[in-house]
PDB file of C-alpha atoms in Angstrom:
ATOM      1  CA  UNK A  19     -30.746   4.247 -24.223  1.00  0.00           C
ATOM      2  CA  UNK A  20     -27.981   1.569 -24.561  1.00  0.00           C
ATOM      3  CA  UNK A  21     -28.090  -1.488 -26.747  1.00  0.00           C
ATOM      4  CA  UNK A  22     -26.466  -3.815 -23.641  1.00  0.00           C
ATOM      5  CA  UNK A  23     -25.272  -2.338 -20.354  1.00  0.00           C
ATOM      6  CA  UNK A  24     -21.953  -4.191 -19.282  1.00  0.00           C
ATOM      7  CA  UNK A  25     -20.887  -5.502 -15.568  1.00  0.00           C
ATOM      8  CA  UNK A  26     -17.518  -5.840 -14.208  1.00  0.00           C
ATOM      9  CA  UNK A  27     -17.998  -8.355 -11.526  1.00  0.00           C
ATOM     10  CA  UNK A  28     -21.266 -10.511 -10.579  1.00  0.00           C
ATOM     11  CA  UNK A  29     -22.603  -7.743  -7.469  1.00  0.00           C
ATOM     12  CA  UNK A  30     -22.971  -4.515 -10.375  1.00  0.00           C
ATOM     13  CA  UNK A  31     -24.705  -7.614 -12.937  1.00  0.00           C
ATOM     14  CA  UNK A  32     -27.223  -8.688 -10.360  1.00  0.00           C
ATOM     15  CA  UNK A  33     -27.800  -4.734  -9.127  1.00  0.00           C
ATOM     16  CA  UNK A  34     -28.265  -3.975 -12.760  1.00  0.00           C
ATOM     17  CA  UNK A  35     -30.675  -6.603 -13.763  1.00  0.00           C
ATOM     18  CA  UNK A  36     -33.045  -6.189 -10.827  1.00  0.00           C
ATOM     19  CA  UNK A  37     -32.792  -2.245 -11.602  1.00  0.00           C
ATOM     20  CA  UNK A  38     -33.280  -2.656 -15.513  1.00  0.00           C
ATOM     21  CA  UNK A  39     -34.843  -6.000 -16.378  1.00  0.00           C
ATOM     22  CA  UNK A  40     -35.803  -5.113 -19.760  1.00  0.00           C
ATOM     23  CA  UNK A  41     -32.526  -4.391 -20.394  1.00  0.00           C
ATOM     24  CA  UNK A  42     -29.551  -6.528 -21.811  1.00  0.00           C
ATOM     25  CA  UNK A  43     -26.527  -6.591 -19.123  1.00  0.00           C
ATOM     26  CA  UNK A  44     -23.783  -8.999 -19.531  1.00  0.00           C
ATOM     27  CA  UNK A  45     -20.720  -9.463 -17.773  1.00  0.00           C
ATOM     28  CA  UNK A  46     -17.098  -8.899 -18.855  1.00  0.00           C
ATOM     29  CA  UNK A  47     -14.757 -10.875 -17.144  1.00  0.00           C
ATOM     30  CA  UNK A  48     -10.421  -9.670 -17.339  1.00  0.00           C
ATOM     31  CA  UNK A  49      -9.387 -11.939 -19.700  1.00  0.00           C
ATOM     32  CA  UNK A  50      -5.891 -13.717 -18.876  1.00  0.00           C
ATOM     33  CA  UNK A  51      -3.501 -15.344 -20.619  1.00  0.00           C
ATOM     34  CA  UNK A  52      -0.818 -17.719 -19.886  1.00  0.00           C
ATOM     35  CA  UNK A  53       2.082 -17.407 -21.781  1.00  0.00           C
ATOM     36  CA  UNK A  54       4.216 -20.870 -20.937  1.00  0.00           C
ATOM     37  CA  UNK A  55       7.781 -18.924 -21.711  1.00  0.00           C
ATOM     38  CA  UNK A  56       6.748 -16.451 -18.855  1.00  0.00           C
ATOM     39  CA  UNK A  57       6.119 -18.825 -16.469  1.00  0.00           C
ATOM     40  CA  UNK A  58       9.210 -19.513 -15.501  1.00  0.00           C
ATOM     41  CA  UNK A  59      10.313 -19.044 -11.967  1.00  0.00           C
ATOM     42  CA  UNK A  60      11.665 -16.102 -10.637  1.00  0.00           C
ATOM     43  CA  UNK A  61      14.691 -16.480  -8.193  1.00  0.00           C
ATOM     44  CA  UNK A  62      14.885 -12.789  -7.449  1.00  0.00           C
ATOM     45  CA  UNK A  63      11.776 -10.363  -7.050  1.00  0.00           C
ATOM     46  CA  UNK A  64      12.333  -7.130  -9.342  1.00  0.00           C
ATOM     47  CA  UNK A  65       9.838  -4.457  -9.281  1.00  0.00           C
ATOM     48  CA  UNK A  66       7.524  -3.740  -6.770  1.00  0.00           C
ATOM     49  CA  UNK A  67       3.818  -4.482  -5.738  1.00  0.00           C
ATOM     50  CA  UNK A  68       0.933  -2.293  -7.262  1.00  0.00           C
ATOM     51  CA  UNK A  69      -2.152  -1.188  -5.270  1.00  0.00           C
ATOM     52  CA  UNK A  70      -4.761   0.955  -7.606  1.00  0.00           C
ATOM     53  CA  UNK A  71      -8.237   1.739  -5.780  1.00  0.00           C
ATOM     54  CA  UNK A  72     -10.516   3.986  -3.606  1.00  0.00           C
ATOM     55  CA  UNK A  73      -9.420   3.803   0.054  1.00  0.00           C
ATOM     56  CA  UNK A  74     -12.906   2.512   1.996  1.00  0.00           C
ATOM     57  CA  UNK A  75     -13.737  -0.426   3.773  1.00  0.00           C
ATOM     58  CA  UNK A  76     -14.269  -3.047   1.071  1.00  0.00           C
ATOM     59  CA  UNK A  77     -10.849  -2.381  -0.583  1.00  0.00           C
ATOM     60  CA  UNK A  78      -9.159  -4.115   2.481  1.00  0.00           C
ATOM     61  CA  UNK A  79      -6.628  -1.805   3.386  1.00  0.00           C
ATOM     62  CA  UNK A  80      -5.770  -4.359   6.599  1.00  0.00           C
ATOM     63  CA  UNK A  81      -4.725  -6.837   4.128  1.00  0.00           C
ATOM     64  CA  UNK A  82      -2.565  -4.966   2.391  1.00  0.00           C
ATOM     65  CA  UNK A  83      -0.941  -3.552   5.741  1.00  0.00           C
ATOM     66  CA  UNK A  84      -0.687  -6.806   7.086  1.00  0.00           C
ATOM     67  CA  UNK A  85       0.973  -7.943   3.761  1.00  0.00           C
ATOM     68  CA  UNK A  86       3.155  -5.023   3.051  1.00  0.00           C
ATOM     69  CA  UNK A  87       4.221  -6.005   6.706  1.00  0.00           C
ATOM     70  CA  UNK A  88       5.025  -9.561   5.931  1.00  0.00           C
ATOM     71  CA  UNK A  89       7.390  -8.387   2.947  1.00  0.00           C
ATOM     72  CA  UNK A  90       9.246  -5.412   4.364  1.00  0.00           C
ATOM     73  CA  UNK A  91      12.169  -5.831   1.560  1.00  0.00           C
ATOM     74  CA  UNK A  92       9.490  -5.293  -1.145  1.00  0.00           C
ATOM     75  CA  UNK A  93       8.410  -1.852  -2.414  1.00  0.00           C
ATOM     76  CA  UNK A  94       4.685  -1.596  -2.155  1.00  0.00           C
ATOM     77  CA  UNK A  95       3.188   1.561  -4.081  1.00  0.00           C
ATOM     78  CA  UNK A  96      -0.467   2.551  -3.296  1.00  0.00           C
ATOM     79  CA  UNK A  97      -2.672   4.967  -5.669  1.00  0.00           C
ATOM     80  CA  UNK A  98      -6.179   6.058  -4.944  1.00  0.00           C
ATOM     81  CA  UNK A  99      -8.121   8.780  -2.549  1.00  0.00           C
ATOM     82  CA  UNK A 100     -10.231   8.452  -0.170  1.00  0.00           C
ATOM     83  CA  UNK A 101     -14.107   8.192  -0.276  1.00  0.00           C
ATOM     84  CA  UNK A 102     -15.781  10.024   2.268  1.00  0.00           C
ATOM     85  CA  UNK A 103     -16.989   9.458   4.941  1.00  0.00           C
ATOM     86  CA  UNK A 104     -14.099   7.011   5.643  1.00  0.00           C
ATOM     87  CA  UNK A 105     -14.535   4.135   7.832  1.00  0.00           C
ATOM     88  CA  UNK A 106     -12.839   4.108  11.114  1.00  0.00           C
ATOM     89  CA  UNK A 107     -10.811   1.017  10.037  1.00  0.00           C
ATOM     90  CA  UNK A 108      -9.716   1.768   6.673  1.00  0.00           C
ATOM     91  CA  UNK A 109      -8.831   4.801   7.937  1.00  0.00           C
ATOM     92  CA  UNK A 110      -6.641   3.149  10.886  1.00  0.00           C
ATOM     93  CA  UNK A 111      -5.112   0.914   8.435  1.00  0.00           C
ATOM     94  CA  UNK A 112      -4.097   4.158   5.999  1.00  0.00           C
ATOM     95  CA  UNK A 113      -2.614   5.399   8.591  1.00  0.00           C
ATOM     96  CA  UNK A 114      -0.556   2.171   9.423  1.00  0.00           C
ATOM     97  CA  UNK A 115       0.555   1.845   6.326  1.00  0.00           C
ATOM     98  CA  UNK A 116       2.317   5.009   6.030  1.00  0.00           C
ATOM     99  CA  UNK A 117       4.187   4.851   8.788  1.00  0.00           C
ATOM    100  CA  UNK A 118       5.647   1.513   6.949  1.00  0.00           C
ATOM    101  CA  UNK A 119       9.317   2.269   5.133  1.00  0.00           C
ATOM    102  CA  UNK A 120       8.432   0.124   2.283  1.00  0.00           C
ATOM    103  CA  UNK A 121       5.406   1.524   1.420  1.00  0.00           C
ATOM    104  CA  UNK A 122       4.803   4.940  -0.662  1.00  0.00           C
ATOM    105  CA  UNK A 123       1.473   6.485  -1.161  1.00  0.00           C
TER     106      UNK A 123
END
């Protein structure tokens, strides 16, 4: 019943068009902009590092243990729940990566 169905990344586009060919899908991609007065370089880190997402198996959750390892003197703050059933290894890594000090879920 919608005029144009939109993607966020190429796998939901191609999903959508086999499921609706009839139907107008396009993709929107984040749009970014470089500002050239923020690009300057930082000489001290402020802040901390952002991690927004479901907790299964495609979201990584060994990369971000094995970076939140790499950078224990940076705060690393992960949102999201778990989708069930959870995957042996994301839910492994979870559990790594609470036992880390810099890291609050």
């Amino acid at each position: 019943m919608a005029d144009i169905v939109l993607a966020q990344n190429v796998f939901q586009f191609e999903i959508l068009k086999k499921r609706f060919p009839k139907i107008k899908i396009s993709k929107v991609f984040n749009p970014i902009v470089l500002d050239k007065d923020f690009l300057k370089t930082k000489f001290q880190f402020e802040g901390y590092i952002a991690w927004v997402a479901n907790f299964r198996y495609q979201k990584n959750l060994r990369l971000l243990f094995e970076v939140a390892l790499l950078l224990p003197l940076e705060k690393v703050k992960v949102v999201g729940q778990t989708l069930l059933p959870l995957d042996e290894e994301t839910e492994f890594y979870l559990d790594k990566l609470k036992g880390l000090k810099n890291v609050e879920l």
